Amino acid sequence: MAGMKISHDQGYLLLAFGAKKYLDMAYVCALSIRHYDRERPIQLVTDVDAGALDYGHRVFDLISTIDVPRAACGPMLKLEAYRYSAFAETLFIDTDCFVLKSRIRRIWEDLSEDYEFGIPGEVKKSGTWYDMPIAEMCRAAEIVSLVQINSGAFFFKRGQVAESVFAEAKQFHDTLGNVTGLLHYGTTPSDEPFLAMALGKIGIVPMPVIDEMGQALMLTTINGREFELDAFSGFPHFRKGKTLAYPTIVHFPGVAPREIYLSLAEKFTLRYSKNDWPNIKARLE
């Protein structure tokens, strides 16, 4: 992994705050990124001093230490991604994700050309999300529609559009509080409803979740089946509903299915850490 030319024009952003396991997850996520993209730097933003990391500089090109109270650690920190990022163009990826295709390099070209803020999603006016009617969420936010998303991966360019998305999302949180009443794995509110409202207010057109060819920037394993996910084949796929999908980034909310996640984590660490890094399975228990 040595010898990569570092540029701040485009880069990946990972956040790891709170429990130590999130740092370990960021590490294996970064290994997957680096396997498929050696051109773009990876920035880790964490509450741990860089000198305390036992693997950091072997995969992270930039480490930014931010002092955040433990009570504030959680998905809401994604709403600070614009402020944290060191890049002109950023691809944020959750630490419970793996990049599994070299197509990520082509995706960068498409994102840079077509989007100021790019995220897979669907414009919605009705239905239920976060156990709340979407129409009620829209009424609370005083918007016509929102963009239903999973925020495991999203792209943004530094500029007025992306800055407005994050500012509006934080304003919705400040104004409405935890409007859905749900907590992210029992911890803090999720960022997703507030980003969804902001995207709806600004009129951001989302990327297709799955395009007509079955390709996807990112898909979650939720409601997935028939998983064929290998670290190095470059051909990940699984069924999402009735669709056979080919995601470039696979998101494992709740680290599930756990056996698949741990198998991928182990393969990346064994290839790149050799014998100088402890067993990932033991570290994530």
PDB file of C-alpha atoms in Angstrom:
ATOM      1  CA  MET A   1       0.000   0.000   0.000  1.00  0.00           C
ATOM      2  CA  ALA A   2       3.004   2.269  -0.043  1.00  0.00           C
ATOM      3  CA  GLY A   3       3.799   4.770  -2.743  1.00  0.00           C
ATOM      4  CA  MET A   4       0.314   6.167  -3.237  1.00  0.00           C
ATOM      5  CA  LYS A   5       0.251   9.819  -4.291  1.00  0.00           C
ATOM      6  CA  ILE A   6      -2.001  11.709  -1.881  1.00  0.00           C
ATOM      7  CA  SER A   7      -4.370  14.356  -3.225  1.00  0.00           C
ATOM      8  CA  HIS A   8      -7.016  16.269  -1.325  1.00  0.00           C
ATOM      9  CA  ASP A   9      -9.238  16.618  -4.391  1.00  0.00           C
ATOM     10  CA  GLN A  10     -11.129  13.372  -3.751  1.00  0.00           C
ATOM     11  CA  GLY A  11     -11.130  11.049  -0.776  1.00  0.00           C
ATOM     12  CA  TYR A  12     -12.976   8.685   1.502  1.00  0.00           C
ATOM     13  CA  LEU A  13     -14.252   9.716   4.923  1.00  0.00           C
ATOM     14  CA  LEU A  14     -14.749   7.247   7.797  1.00  0.00           C
ATOM     15  CA  LEU A  15     -15.977   8.154  11.293  1.00  0.00           C
ATOM     16  CA  ALA A  16     -15.172   6.046  14.362  1.00  0.00           C
ATOM     17  CA  PHE A  17     -16.206   7.352  17.770  1.00  0.00           C
ATOM     18  CA  GLY A  18     -16.972   5.692  21.078  1.00  0.00           C
ATOM     19  CA  ALA A  19     -16.355   1.974  21.522  1.00  0.00           C
ATOM     20  CA  LYS A  20     -13.004   0.584  20.365  1.00  0.00           C
ATOM     21  CA  LYS A  21     -14.700  -1.878  18.041  1.00  0.00           C
ATOM     22  CA  TYR A  22     -15.701   0.985  15.735  1.00  0.00           C
ATOM     23  CA  LEU A  23     -12.027   1.761  15.159  1.00  0.00           C
ATOM     24  CA  ASP A  24     -11.409  -1.862  14.264  1.00  0.00           C
ATOM     25  CA  MET A  25     -14.384  -1.793  11.905  1.00  0.00           C
ATOM     26  CA  ALA A  26     -13.042   1.396  10.318  1.00  0.00           C
ATOM     27  CA  TYR A  27      -9.716  -0.352   9.817  1.00  0.00           C
ATOM     28  CA  VAL A  28     -11.143  -3.347   7.959  1.00  0.00           C
ATOM     29  CA  CYS A  29     -13.446  -1.083   5.955  1.00  0.00           C
ATOM     30  CA  ALA A  30     -10.402   0.962   4.948  1.00  0.00           C
ATOM     31  CA  LEU A  31      -8.539  -2.195   3.934  1.00  0.00           C
ATOM     32  CA  SER A  32     -11.386  -3.043   1.562  1.00  0.00           C
ATOM     33  CA  ILE A  33     -11.325   0.462   0.102  1.00  0.00           C
ATOM     34  CA  ARG A  34      -7.589   0.326  -0.416  1.00  0.00           C
ATOM     35  CA  HIS A  35      -7.784  -3.079  -2.083  1.00  0.00           C
ATOM     36  CA  TYR A  36     -10.061  -1.710  -4.805  1.00  0.00           C
ATOM     37  CA  ASP A  37      -8.888   1.911  -4.958  1.00  0.00           C
ATOM     38  CA  ARG A  38      -5.232   2.799  -4.443  1.00  0.00           C
ATOM     39  CA  GLU A  39      -5.586   6.280  -5.919  1.00  0.00           C
ATOM     40  CA  ARG A  40      -7.642   8.176  -3.345  1.00  0.00           C
ATOM     41  CA  PRO A  41      -6.722   8.887   0.277  1.00  0.00           C
ATOM     42  CA  ILE A  42      -8.732   7.711   3.262  1.00  0.00           C
ATOM     43  CA  GLN A  43      -9.443  10.052   6.159  1.00  0.00           C
ATOM     44  CA  LEU A  44     -10.351   8.705   9.595  1.00  0.00           C
ATOM     45  CA  VAL A  45     -12.095  11.055  11.992  1.00  0.00           C
ATOM     46  CA  THR A  46     -12.063   9.697  15.538  1.00  0.00           C
ATOM     47  CA  ASP A  47     -11.961  10.627  19.209  1.00  0.00           C
ATOM     48  CA  VAL A  48      -8.750   8.616  19.687  1.00  0.00           C
ATOM     49  CA  ASP A  49      -5.342  10.243  19.345  1.00  0.00           C
ATOM     50  CA  ALA A  50      -3.528   9.017  16.241  1.00  0.00           C
ATOM     51  CA  GLY A  51      -0.517   7.994  18.311  1.00  0.00           C
ATOM     52  CA  ALA A  52      -2.657   5.462  20.185  1.00  0.00           C
ATOM     53  CA  LEU A  53      -3.696   3.576  17.055  1.00  0.00           C
ATOM     54  CA  ASP A  54      -1.818   0.355  16.401  1.00  0.00           C
ATOM     55  CA  TYR A  55      -2.667   0.201  12.698  1.00  0.00           C
ATOM     56  CA  GLY A  56      -3.587   3.706  11.615  1.00  0.00           C
ATOM     57  CA  HIS A  57      -0.824   4.921   9.341  1.00  0.00           C
ATOM     58  CA  ARG A  58      -0.667   1.674   7.402  1.00  0.00           C
ATOM     59  CA  VAL A  59      -4.035   2.338   5.789  1.00  0.00           C
ATOM     60  CA  PHE A  60      -5.318   5.788   6.827  1.00  0.00           C
ATOM     61  CA  ASP A  61      -3.718   8.696   5.022  1.00  0.00           C
ATOM     62  CA  LEU A  62      -5.216  11.342   7.281  1.00  0.00           C
ATOM     63  CA  ILE A  63      -6.269  10.922  10.911  1.00  0.00           C
ATOM     64  CA  SER A  64      -8.268  13.748  12.486  1.00  0.00           C
ATOM     65  CA  THR A  65      -8.850  13.595  16.236  1.00  0.00           C
ATOM     66  CA  ILE A  66     -12.043  15.315  17.383  1.00  0.00           C
ATOM     67  CA  ASP A  67     -13.037  15.684  21.034  1.00  0.00           C
ATOM     68  CA  VAL A  68     -16.650  14.501  21.262  1.00  0.00           C
ATOM     69  CA  PRO A  69     -18.492  13.655  24.514  1.00  0.00           C
ATOM     70  CA  ARG A  70     -19.290   9.943  24.722  1.00  0.00           C
ATOM     71  CA  ALA A  71     -22.994  10.718  25.087  1.00  0.00           C
ATOM     72  CA  ALA A  72     -22.916  12.388  21.662  1.00  0.00           C
ATOM     73  CA  CYS A  73     -21.236   9.483  19.857  1.00  0.00           C
ATOM     74  CA  GLY A  74     -23.565   7.949  17.323  1.00  0.00           C
ATOM     75  CA  PRO A  75     -24.964   8.317  13.814  1.00  0.00           C
ATOM     76  CA  MET A  76     -25.857  11.983  14.332  1.00  0.00           C
ATOM     77  CA  LEU A  77     -22.137  12.713  13.943  1.00  0.00           C
ATOM     78  CA  LYS A  78     -22.627  12.058  10.225  1.00  0.00           C
ATOM     79  CA  LEU A  79     -24.299  15.454  10.052  1.00  0.00           C
ATOM     80  CA  GLU A  80     -20.849  16.922  10.733  1.00  0.00           C
ATOM     81  CA  ALA A  81     -19.302  15.156   7.725  1.00  0.00           C
ATOM     82  CA  TYR A  82     -19.099  18.368   5.712  1.00  0.00           C
ATOM     83  CA  ARG A  83     -17.189  20.080   8.507  1.00  0.00           C
ATOM     84  CA  TYR A  84     -14.904  17.116   9.141  1.00  0.00           C
ATOM     85  CA  SER A  85     -13.931  16.268   5.558  1.00  0.00           C
ATOM     86  CA  ALA A  86     -10.537  17.343   4.254  1.00  0.00           C
ATOM     87  CA  PHE A  87     -11.521  16.846   0.614  1.00  0.00           C
ATOM     88  CA  ALA A  88     -13.089  18.858  -2.190  1.00  0.00           C
ATOM     89  CA  GLU A  89     -15.083  15.743  -3.100  1.00  0.00           C
ATOM     90  CA  THR A  90     -15.918  13.203  -0.401  1.00  0.00           C
ATOM     91  CA  LEU A  91     -17.344   9.715  -0.357  1.00  0.00           C
ATOM     92  CA  PHE A  92     -18.502   8.989   3.176  1.00  0.00           C
ATOM     93  CA  ILE A  93     -18.716   5.282   4.045  1.00  0.00           C
ATOM     94  CA  ASP A  94     -20.019   3.789   7.292  1.00  0.00           C
ATOM     95  CA  THR A  95     -17.522   1.623   9.127  1.00  0.00           C
ATOM     96  CA  ASP A  96     -19.846  -1.405   8.935  1.00  0.00           C
ATOM     97  CA  CYS A  97     -19.401  -1.479   5.159  1.00  0.00           C
ATOM     98  CA  PHE A  98     -17.028  -3.162   2.748  1.00  0.00           C
ATOM     99  CA  VAL A  99     -16.063  -2.029  -0.743  1.00  0.00           C
ATOM    100  CA  LEU A 100     -16.094  -5.203  -2.824  1.00  0.00           C
ATOM    101  CA  LYS A 101     -15.711  -4.107  -6.470  1.00  0.00           C
ATOM    102  CA  SER A 102     -13.158  -2.214  -8.548  1.00  0.00           C
ATOM    103  CA  ARG A 103     -16.180  -0.426 -10.076  1.00  0.00           C
ATOM    104  CA  ILE A 104     -15.726   2.051  -7.224  1.00  0.00           C
ATOM    105  CA  ARG A 105     -13.242   3.901  -9.450  1.00  0.00           C
ATOM    106  CA  ARG A 106     -15.812   4.326 -12.238  1.00  0.00           C
ATOM    107  CA  ILE A 107     -18.405   5.380  -9.677  1.00  0.00           C
ATOM    108  CA  TRP A 108     -16.140   8.230  -8.605  1.00  0.00           C
ATOM    109  CA  GLU A 109     -16.141   9.549 -12.187  1.00  0.00           C
ATOM    110  CA  ASP A 110     -19.946   9.422 -12.374  1.00  0.00           C
ATOM    111  CA  LEU A 111     -20.428  11.030  -8.969  1.00  0.00           C
ATOM    112  CA  SER A 112     -17.992  13.833  -9.709  1.00  0.00           C
ATOM    113  CA  GLU A 113     -19.635  14.573 -13.043  1.00  0.00           C
ATOM    114  CA  ASP A 114     -23.310  14.307 -12.061  1.00  0.00           C
ATOM    115  CA  TYR A 115     -23.809  15.147  -8.381  1.00  0.00           C
ATOM    116  CA  GLU A 116     -23.282  17.879  -5.821  1.00  0.00           C
ATOM    117  CA  PHE A 117     -24.792  15.541  -3.223  1.00  0.00           C
ATOM    118  CA  GLY A 118     -25.229  11.942  -4.277  1.00  0.00           C
ATOM    119  CA  ILE A 119     -27.029   9.294  -2.247  1.00  0.00           C
ATOM    120  CA  PRO A 120     -29.158   6.282  -3.210  1.00  0.00           C
ATOM    121  CA  GLY A 121     -32.785   6.749  -2.258  1.00  0.00           C
ATOM    122  CA  GLU A 122     -36.414   7.232  -3.230  1.00  0.00           C
ATOM    123  CA  VAL A 123     -38.576  10.349  -3.147  1.00  0.00           C
ATOM    124  CA  LYS A 124     -41.527   9.547  -0.889  1.00  0.00           C
ATOM    125  CA  LYS A 125     -44.728  11.300   0.177  1.00  0.00           C
ATOM    126  CA  SER A 126     -46.488   8.350   1.770  1.00  0.00           C
ATOM    127  CA  GLY A 127     -45.853   5.015   3.394  1.00  0.00           C
ATOM    128  CA  THR A 128     -44.191   4.287   6.721  1.00  0.00           C
ATOM    129  CA  TRP A 129     -40.575   4.793   7.731  1.00  0.00           C
ATOM    130  CA  TYR A 130     -38.994   4.597  11.178  1.00  0.00           C
ATOM    131  CA  ASP A 131     -42.431   3.392  12.365  1.00  0.00           C
ATOM    132  CA  MET A 132     -43.897   6.784  11.436  1.00  0.00           C
ATOM    133  CA  PRO A 133     -46.115   7.772   8.512  1.00  0.00           C
ATOM    134  CA  ILE A 134     -43.992   9.608   5.972  1.00  0.00           C
ATOM    135  CA  ALA A 135     -46.815  12.085   5.416  1.00  0.00           C
ATOM    136  CA  GLU A 136     -46.588  13.050   9.097  1.00  0.00           C
ATOM    137  CA  MET A 137     -42.812  13.440   8.828  1.00  0.00           C
ATOM    138  CA  CYS A 138     -43.321  15.744   5.846  1.00  0.00           C
ATOM    139  CA  ARG A 139     -45.958  17.776   7.678  1.00  0.00           C
ATOM    140  CA  ALA A 140     -43.676  18.179  10.680  1.00  0.00           C
ATOM    141  CA  ALA A 141     -40.877  19.394   8.412  1.00  0.00           C
ATOM    142  CA  GLU A 142     -43.245  21.484   6.266  1.00  0.00           C
ATOM    143  CA  ILE A 143     -42.062  19.836   3.071  1.00  0.00           C
ATOM    144  CA  VAL A 144     -43.889  18.141   0.201  1.00  0.00           C
ATOM    145  CA  SER A 145     -41.747  14.989   0.147  1.00  0.00           C
ATOM    146  CA  LEU A 146     -38.602  13.503   1.634  1.00  0.00           C
ATOM    147  CA  VAL A 147     -35.915  11.217   0.245  1.00  0.00           C
ATOM    148  CA  GLN A 148     -35.972   7.832   1.957  1.00  0.00           C
ATOM    149  CA  ILE A 149     -32.363   6.723   2.293  1.00  0.00           C
ATOM    150  CA  ASN A 150     -29.864   4.516   3.989  1.00  0.00           C
ATOM    151  CA  SER A 151     -26.935   6.756   4.866  1.00  0.00           C
ATOM    152  CA  GLY A 152     -24.290   4.023   4.796  1.00  0.00           C
ATOM    153  CA  ALA A 153     -22.618   5.769   1.870  1.00  0.00           C
ATOM    154  CA  PHE A 154     -23.053   9.184   0.294  1.00  0.00           C
ATOM    155  CA  PHE A 155     -21.064  11.613  -1.848  1.00  0.00           C
ATOM    156  CA  PHE A 156     -20.768  15.376  -1.586  1.00  0.00           C
ATOM    157  CA  LYS A 157     -18.791  18.191  -3.135  1.00  0.00           C
ATOM    158  CA  ARG A 158     -17.630  21.137  -1.113  1.00  0.00           C
ATOM    159  CA  GLY A 159     -19.983  23.969  -2.046  1.00  0.00           C
ATOM    160  CA  GLN A 160     -23.309  25.608  -1.372  1.00  0.00           C
ATOM    161  CA  VAL A 161     -25.521  22.618  -2.172  1.00  0.00           C
ATOM    162  CA  ALA A 162     -23.874  20.110   0.172  1.00  0.00           C
ATOM    163  CA  GLU A 163     -23.317  22.710   2.864  1.00  0.00           C
ATOM    164  CA  SER A 164     -27.051  23.470   2.751  1.00  0.00           C
ATOM    165  CA  VAL A 165     -28.001  19.788   3.010  1.00  0.00           C
ATOM    166  CA  PHE A 166     -26.077  19.349   6.257  1.00  0.00           C
ATOM    167  CA  ALA A 167     -27.163  22.709   7.656  1.00  0.00           C
ATOM    168  CA  GLU A 168     -30.836  21.981   6.957  1.00  0.00           C
ATOM    169  CA  ALA A 169     -30.549  18.479   8.433  1.00  0.00           C
ATOM    170  CA  LYS A 170     -29.091  19.870  11.657  1.00  0.00           C
ATOM    171  CA  GLN A 171     -31.758  22.552  11.742  1.00  0.00           C
ATOM    172  CA  PHE A 172     -34.514  19.937  11.429  1.00  0.00           C
ATOM    173  CA  HIS A 173     -32.995  18.045  14.350  1.00  0.00           C
ATOM    174  CA  ASP A 174     -32.738  21.204  16.445  1.00  0.00           C
ATOM    175  CA  THR A 175     -36.337  22.162  15.631  1.00  0.00           C
ATOM    176  CA  LEU A 176     -38.092  18.787  15.699  1.00  0.00           C
ATOM    177  CA  GLY A 177     -35.949  16.744  18.089  1.00  0.00           C
ATOM    178  CA  ASN A 178     -36.186  12.983  17.727  1.00  0.00           C
ATOM    179  CA  VAL A 179     -39.338  13.290  15.654  1.00  0.00           C
ATOM    180  CA  THR A 180     -39.724   9.549  14.985  1.00  0.00           C
ATOM    181  CA  GLY A 181     -39.098   8.554  18.606  1.00  0.00           C
ATOM    182  CA  LEU A 182     -36.754   5.736  17.585  1.00  0.00           C
ATOM    183  CA  LEU A 183     -33.147   5.393  18.720  1.00  0.00           C
ATOM    184  CA  HIS A 184     -30.342   3.899  16.660  1.00  0.00           C
ATOM    185  CA  TYR A 185     -29.717   0.553  18.369  1.00  0.00           C
ATOM    186  CA  GLY A 186     -30.951   2.113  21.592  1.00  0.00           C
ATOM    187  CA  THR A 187     -28.347   4.879  21.666  1.00  0.00           C
ATOM    188  CA  THR A 188     -28.992   8.183  19.881  1.00  0.00           C
ATOM    189  CA  PRO A 189     -31.404   9.361  17.164  1.00  0.00           C
ATOM    190  CA  SER A 190     -30.536   8.411  13.612  1.00  0.00           C
ATOM    191  CA  ASP A 191     -29.256  10.962  11.139  1.00  0.00           C
ATOM    192  CA  GLU A 192     -31.350   9.510   8.323  1.00  0.00           C
ATOM    193  CA  PRO A 193     -34.744  11.189   8.922  1.00  0.00           C
ATOM    194  CA  PHE A 194     -33.088  14.608   9.158  1.00  0.00           C
ATOM    195  CA  LEU A 195     -30.980  14.106   6.040  1.00  0.00           C
ATOM    196  CA  ALA A 196     -34.093  12.805   4.280  1.00  0.00           C
ATOM    197  CA  MET A 197     -36.039  15.940   5.184  1.00  0.00           C
ATOM    198  CA  ALA A 198     -33.188  18.203   4.114  1.00  0.00           C
ATOM    199  CA  LEU A 199     -32.876  16.434   0.772  1.00  0.00           C
ATOM    200  CA  GLY A 200     -36.612  16.819   0.257  1.00  0.00           C
ATOM    201  CA  LYS A 201     -36.604  20.495   1.160  1.00  0.00           C
ATOM    202  CA  ILE A 202     -33.693  21.339  -1.130  1.00  0.00           C
ATOM    203  CA  GLY A 203     -35.011  19.157  -3.939  1.00  0.00           C
ATOM    204  CA  ILE A 204     -32.069  16.781  -4.279  1.00  0.00           C
ATOM    205  CA  VAL A 205     -32.747  14.046  -6.830  1.00  0.00           C
ATOM    206  CA  PRO A 206     -31.385  10.784  -5.371  1.00  0.00           C
ATOM    207  CA  MET A 207     -29.386   8.148  -7.157  1.00  0.00           C
ATOM    208  CA  PRO A 208     -31.278   4.946  -7.967  1.00  0.00           C
ATOM    209  CA  VAL A 209     -30.950   2.391  -5.186  1.00  0.00           C
ATOM    210  CA  ILE A 210     -30.570  -0.311  -7.851  1.00  0.00           C
ATOM    211  CA  ASP A 211     -30.293   0.684 -11.506  1.00  0.00           C
ATOM    212  CA  GLU A 212     -31.771  -1.085 -14.514  1.00  0.00           C
ATOM    213  CA  MET A 213     -28.674  -3.286 -14.781  1.00  0.00           C
ATOM    214  CA  GLY A 214     -28.885  -4.373 -11.142  1.00  0.00           C
ATOM    215  CA  GLN A 215     -25.903  -2.234 -10.161  1.00  0.00           C
ATOM    216  CA  ALA A 216     -25.898  -0.292  -6.875  1.00  0.00           C
ATOM    217  CA  LEU A 217     -23.506   2.112  -5.229  1.00  0.00           C
ATOM    218  CA  MET A 218     -24.386   0.679  -1.840  1.00  0.00           C
ATOM    219  CA  LEU A 219     -26.907  -1.856  -0.572  1.00  0.00           C
ATOM    220  CA  THR A 220     -27.669  -2.997   2.936  1.00  0.00           C
ATOM    221  CA  THR A 221     -27.930  -6.647   3.859  1.00  0.00           C
ATOM    222  CA  ILE A 222     -31.342  -5.971   5.470  1.00  0.00           C
ATOM    223  CA  ASN A 223     -33.929  -8.254   3.842  1.00  0.00           C
ATOM    224  CA  GLY A 224     -31.201  -9.703   1.645  1.00  0.00           C
ATOM    225  CA  ARG A 225     -30.760 -13.377   0.802  1.00  0.00           C
ATOM    226  CA  GLU A 226     -28.644 -15.699  -1.331  1.00  0.00           C
ATOM    227  CA  PHE A 227     -25.496 -13.792  -0.437  1.00  0.00           C
ATOM    228  CA  GLU A 228     -22.442 -14.292  -2.653  1.00  0.00           C
ATOM    229  CA  LEU A 229     -19.957 -11.904  -1.071  1.00  0.00           C
ATOM    230  CA  ASP A 230     -16.243 -12.533  -1.388  1.00  0.00           C
ATOM    231  CA  ALA A 231     -13.443 -10.159  -0.469  1.00  0.00           C
ATOM    232  CA  PHE A 232     -11.430 -10.485  -3.666  1.00  0.00           C
ATOM    233  CA  SER A 233     -13.602 -11.857  -6.474  1.00  0.00           C
ATOM    234  CA  GLY A 234     -14.856  -8.380  -7.377  1.00  0.00           C
ATOM    235  CA  PHE A 235     -18.276  -9.829  -8.185  1.00  0.00           C
ATOM    236  CA  PRO A 236     -20.482  -9.475  -5.081  1.00  0.00           C
ATOM    237  CA  HIS A 237     -24.200 -10.081  -5.462  1.00  0.00           C
ATOM    238  CA  PHE A 238     -27.286 -11.049  -3.517  1.00  0.00           C
ATOM    239  CA  ARG A 239     -31.029 -10.893  -3.818  1.00  0.00           C
ATOM    240  CA  LYS A 240     -32.746  -7.795  -2.473  1.00  0.00           C
ATOM    241  CA  GLY A 241     -36.433  -8.580  -2.574  1.00  0.00           C
ATOM    242  CA  LYS A 242     -36.972 -10.054  -6.022  1.00  0.00           C
ATOM    243  CA  THR A 243     -33.964  -8.319  -7.574  1.00  0.00           C
ATOM    244  CA  LEU A 244     -30.553  -9.867  -8.064  1.00  0.00           C
ATOM    245  CA  ALA A 245     -28.339  -6.900  -7.231  1.00  0.00           C
ATOM    246  CA  TYR A 246     -24.636  -6.196  -7.735  1.00  0.00           C
ATOM    247  CA  PRO A 247     -23.570  -3.608  -5.154  1.00  0.00           C
ATOM    248  CA  THR A 248     -20.136  -2.032  -5.066  1.00  0.00           C
ATOM    249  CA  ILE A 249     -20.404  -1.261  -1.343  1.00  0.00           C
ATOM    250  CA  VAL A 250     -22.176  -3.671   0.989  1.00  0.00           C
ATOM    251  CA  HIS A 251     -23.526  -2.269   4.254  1.00  0.00           C
ATOM    252  CA  PHE A 252     -23.932  -4.618   7.234  1.00  0.00           C
ATOM    253  CA  PRO A 253     -26.262  -2.814   9.698  1.00  0.00           C
ATOM    254  CA  GLY A 254     -25.910  -4.423  13.102  1.00  0.00           C
ATOM    255  CA  VAL A 255     -22.953  -6.359  11.630  1.00  0.00           C
ATOM    256  CA  ALA A 256     -25.410  -8.847  10.163  1.00  0.00           C
ATOM    257  CA  PRO A 257     -25.211 -11.444   8.773  1.00  0.00           C
ATOM    258  CA  ARG A 258     -22.413 -11.657  11.305  1.00  0.00           C
ATOM    259  CA  GLU A 259     -20.688 -14.730   9.901  1.00  0.00           C
ATOM    260  CA  ILE A 260     -20.376 -13.130   6.455  1.00  0.00           C
ATOM    261  CA  TYR A 261     -19.143  -9.825   7.882  1.00  0.00           C
ATOM    262  CA  LEU A 262     -16.507 -11.528  10.056  1.00  0.00           C
ATOM    263  CA  SER A 263     -15.368 -13.725   7.174  1.00  0.00           C
ATOM    264  CA  LEU A 264     -14.777 -10.667   4.973  1.00  0.00           C
ATOM    265  CA  ALA A 265     -13.048  -8.799   7.797  1.00  0.00           C
ATOM    266  CA  GLU A 266     -10.758 -11.744   8.426  1.00  0.00           C
ATOM    267  CA  LYS A 267      -9.830 -12.106   4.748  1.00  0.00           C
ATOM    268  CA  PHE A 268      -8.858  -8.450   4.394  1.00  0.00           C
ATOM    269  CA  THR A 269      -6.845  -8.389   7.609  1.00  0.00           C
ATOM    270  CA  LEU A 270      -5.046 -11.650   6.850  1.00  0.00           C
ATOM    271  CA  ARG A 271      -4.024 -10.395   3.424  1.00  0.00           C
ATOM    272  CA  TYR A 272      -2.828  -6.963   4.514  1.00  0.00           C
ATOM    273  CA  SER A 273      -1.888  -7.253   8.187  1.00  0.00           C
ATOM    274  CA  LYS A 274      -0.155 -10.636   7.973  1.00  0.00           C
ATOM    275  CA  ASN A 275       0.848 -11.669  11.509  1.00  0.00           C
ATOM    276  CA  ASP A 276       1.320  -8.263  13.099  1.00  0.00           C
ATOM    277  CA  TRP A 277      -2.304  -7.508  13.961  1.00  0.00           C
ATOM    278  CA  PRO A 278      -4.515  -9.472  16.392  1.00  0.00           C
ATOM    279  CA  ASN A 279      -7.393 -11.620  15.194  1.00  0.00           C
ATOM    280  CA  ILE A 280     -10.264  -9.414  14.007  1.00  0.00           C
ATOM    281  CA  LYS A 281     -12.906 -11.837  15.240  1.00  0.00           C
ATOM    282  CA  ALA A 282     -11.579 -11.626  18.780  1.00  0.00           C
ATOM    283  CA  ARG A 283     -11.386  -7.828  18.602  1.00  0.00           C
ATOM    284  CA  LEU A 284     -15.001  -7.498  17.467  1.00  0.00           C
ATOM    285  CA  GLU A 285     -16.493  -9.794  20.115  1.00  0.00           C
TER     286      GLU A 285
END
